[in-house]
Amino acid sequence: MKEWGSFDEITKGKGVWLIDSKGNKMIDAVASMWCNVWGHSNPQLITAIIEQSKKLQHSSLFNLTNEPAEKLANTLVKISPKMYKVFYSDNGSSAMEIAIKMALQYWKNIGNDKKTEIATLENGYHGDTFGAMSVGYVPEFFGKFKRQLFSTIQFPVPNKYRIPNGFTFTDYQNHCLEKIESRFSKNSNIAAFVMESGAQVAGGVIIYPKRFQFKISQLCKKYDVLFVLDEIATGFGRLGSMTQYEEQKSIPDIVAYGKMLTGGYLTMAATLANKKIYDSFLGEFNEWTHLFHGHTYTGNPIAAAVANENLNMYKKNNLIKKIQKTSKVFDEFYDELSEIDIVGDIRHKGMIMGIELVKNKKKKVPINPQKSINKIFFEEGKKQGIYLRTLGNIVMLVPPLAITEKELSSLLQKTIKTIQSVKSKVV
Ligand SMILES: Cc1ncc(COP(=O)(O)O)c(C=O)c1O
């Protein structure tokens, strides 16, 4: 990372704005890594943190419990159809490690030693720890650790913009689903299918076609494979609904939440399981069916208190409805964006947009991978007053969920100016 030299120091945040030590203001176009909901310095969330800190800053969930964590668990179960219990952790990668361990141990707990394999989608992302890397293999990110990762069975995912030759989009979706069914029908050792819910985000904002996720969930049921969903980036309104799995009509056995859970204020994640999974861990002590997993800050009361206030505010402000309305602003900029000669594809749902940049629209050749695209966009974005991050050749717009229509419109105008300005530098 030699190219970066030193980083700008952010000293303040106010609403959707980040302010650096020199007083420069940037719209936080990545919601501080996709977690910010209400903008920065929200008084209600700050009060929740202060009030809880005065009462109890931390107490372990080993043998004990605390009121904010209990309250939050009840709310999470209420908003998550068919989920029964909550297991806390402090980041999304850990929440996924826990989901994988729960899924694998479930089969052992019920006396099935054969189901040990995990199926996933190509190009998925579930975090940077070893288990999460194994189930979410993105070659550019994890190639150097390939030998240390456990093997998984990977299936292709339909990306409308890049369909293999000889297929229509519908044919290709069917082809992907047939591959899953064919493998499931021949291999009874698959413990679980793990996938992001609604869309692959870090993999390039690949929004699944309608019913794709639903059909995978049906195949899991048919072949007795646990269905594990990662809603860390896509739940809590990011794609326009509270839980994506409800919108996709695909009930999981285990689901993980993170990022927006505390509104972007403190680090907390949760793995929820249905009753079938939970009950399998309830054996007698000497049966060793309990889950050996726990982190120091599991169920931290301050994080739980701010998460409770955050969820309270979702309800009070009808945030999901608001997102559905505000996100229409993205559509107003489709034409202008797609006319730019390096914009190949635009993918949008709810409060996320991925703009794929190519040097040749017809041949869909990505812009120059040898250039530090991220840095070029960051520097130009800063001049335009936005904090932008790209993922490979994709410009990501993932703003705070409560951004106003006016602010979102300004963000899109600035993004268009940024892409126009760097065109010649990135092809
Ligand atoms: C879908 C998904 N799962 C898991 C994670 C990992 O979360 P964390 O960075 O909190 O470990 C991420 C992070 O971007 C993600 O996008």
CSV table of C-alpha atoms and ligand atoms in Angstrom, one decimal, residues 33-34 90-96 124-129 132 195-197 199-203 230-234 256 258-259 267-269, ligand 1:
chain,number,residue,atom,x,y,z
A,33,MET,CA,-18.2,0.4,5.5
A,34,TRP,CA,-21.9,-0.1,4.9
A,90,ASP,CA,-18.8,-8.5,17.9
A,91,ASN,CA,-18.3,-8.5,14.1
A,92,GLY,CA,-19.8,-10.0,11.0
A,93,SER,CA,-16.9,-12.4,10.3
A,94,SER,CA,-17.3,-14.0,13.7
A,95,ALA,CA,-21.1,-14.2,13.3
A,96,MET,CA,-20.5,-16.2,10.2
A,124,GLY,CA,-19.5,-14.7,-2.2
A,125,TYR,CA,-18.0,-12.8,0.7
A,126,HIS,CA,-18.6,-13.5,4.4
A,127,GLY,CA,-15.6,-11.9,6.1
A,128,ASP,CA,-11.9,-12.1,6.6
A,129,THR,CA,-11.4,-14.9,9.2
A,132,ALA,CA,-15.5,-17.0,6.6
A,195,MET,CA,-24.9,-17.6,0.9
A,196,GLU,CA,-25.5,-13.9,1.1
A,197,SER,CA,-29.1,-13.0,1.3
A,199,ALA,CA,-27.3,-10.0,-3.3
A,200,GLN,CA,-23.5,-10.5,-3.2
A,201,VAL,CA,-22.2,-7.1,-2.1
A,202,ALA,CA,-18.4,-7.3,-1.9
A,203,GLY,CA,-18.5,-9.6,-4.9
A,230,ASP,CA,-25.7,-13.9,5.6
A,231,GLU,CA,-27.7,-10.7,6.0
A,232,ILE,CA,-24.8,-8.8,7.4
A,233,ALA,CA,-24.6,-6.3,4.5
A,234,THR,CA,-28.0,-6.8,3.0
A,256,ALA,CA,-26.4,-13.7,10.6
A,258,GLY,CA,-24.1,-7.3,11.7
A,259,LYS,CA,-23.1,-3.9,10.3
A,267,THR,CA,-19.3,-3.2,17.0
A,268,MET,CA,-21.9,-6.0,17.4
A,269,ALA,CA,-23.2,-8.9,15.4
B,1,LIG,C1,-21.9,-10.2,3.5
B,1,LIG,C2,-20.9,-9.9,4.5
B,1,LIG,N1,-20.7,-10.8,5.5
B,1,LIG,C3,-19.8,-10.7,6.5
B,1,LIG,C4,-19.0,-9.6,6.5
B,1,LIG,C5,-17.9,-9.4,7.6
B,1,LIG,O1,-18.3,-8.5,8.5
B,1,LIG,P1,-17.2,-7.8,9.4
B,1,LIG,O2,-16.4,-6.9,8.5
B,1,LIG,O3,-17.9,-7.0,10.4
B,1,LIG,O4,-16.3,-8.8,10.0
B,1,LIG,C6,-19.1,-8.6,5.5
B,1,LIG,C7,-18.3,-7.4,5.5
B,1,LIG,O5,-18.3,-6.6,4.6
B,1,LIG,C8,-20.1,-8.8,4.5
B,1,LIG,O6,-20.3,-7.9,3.5
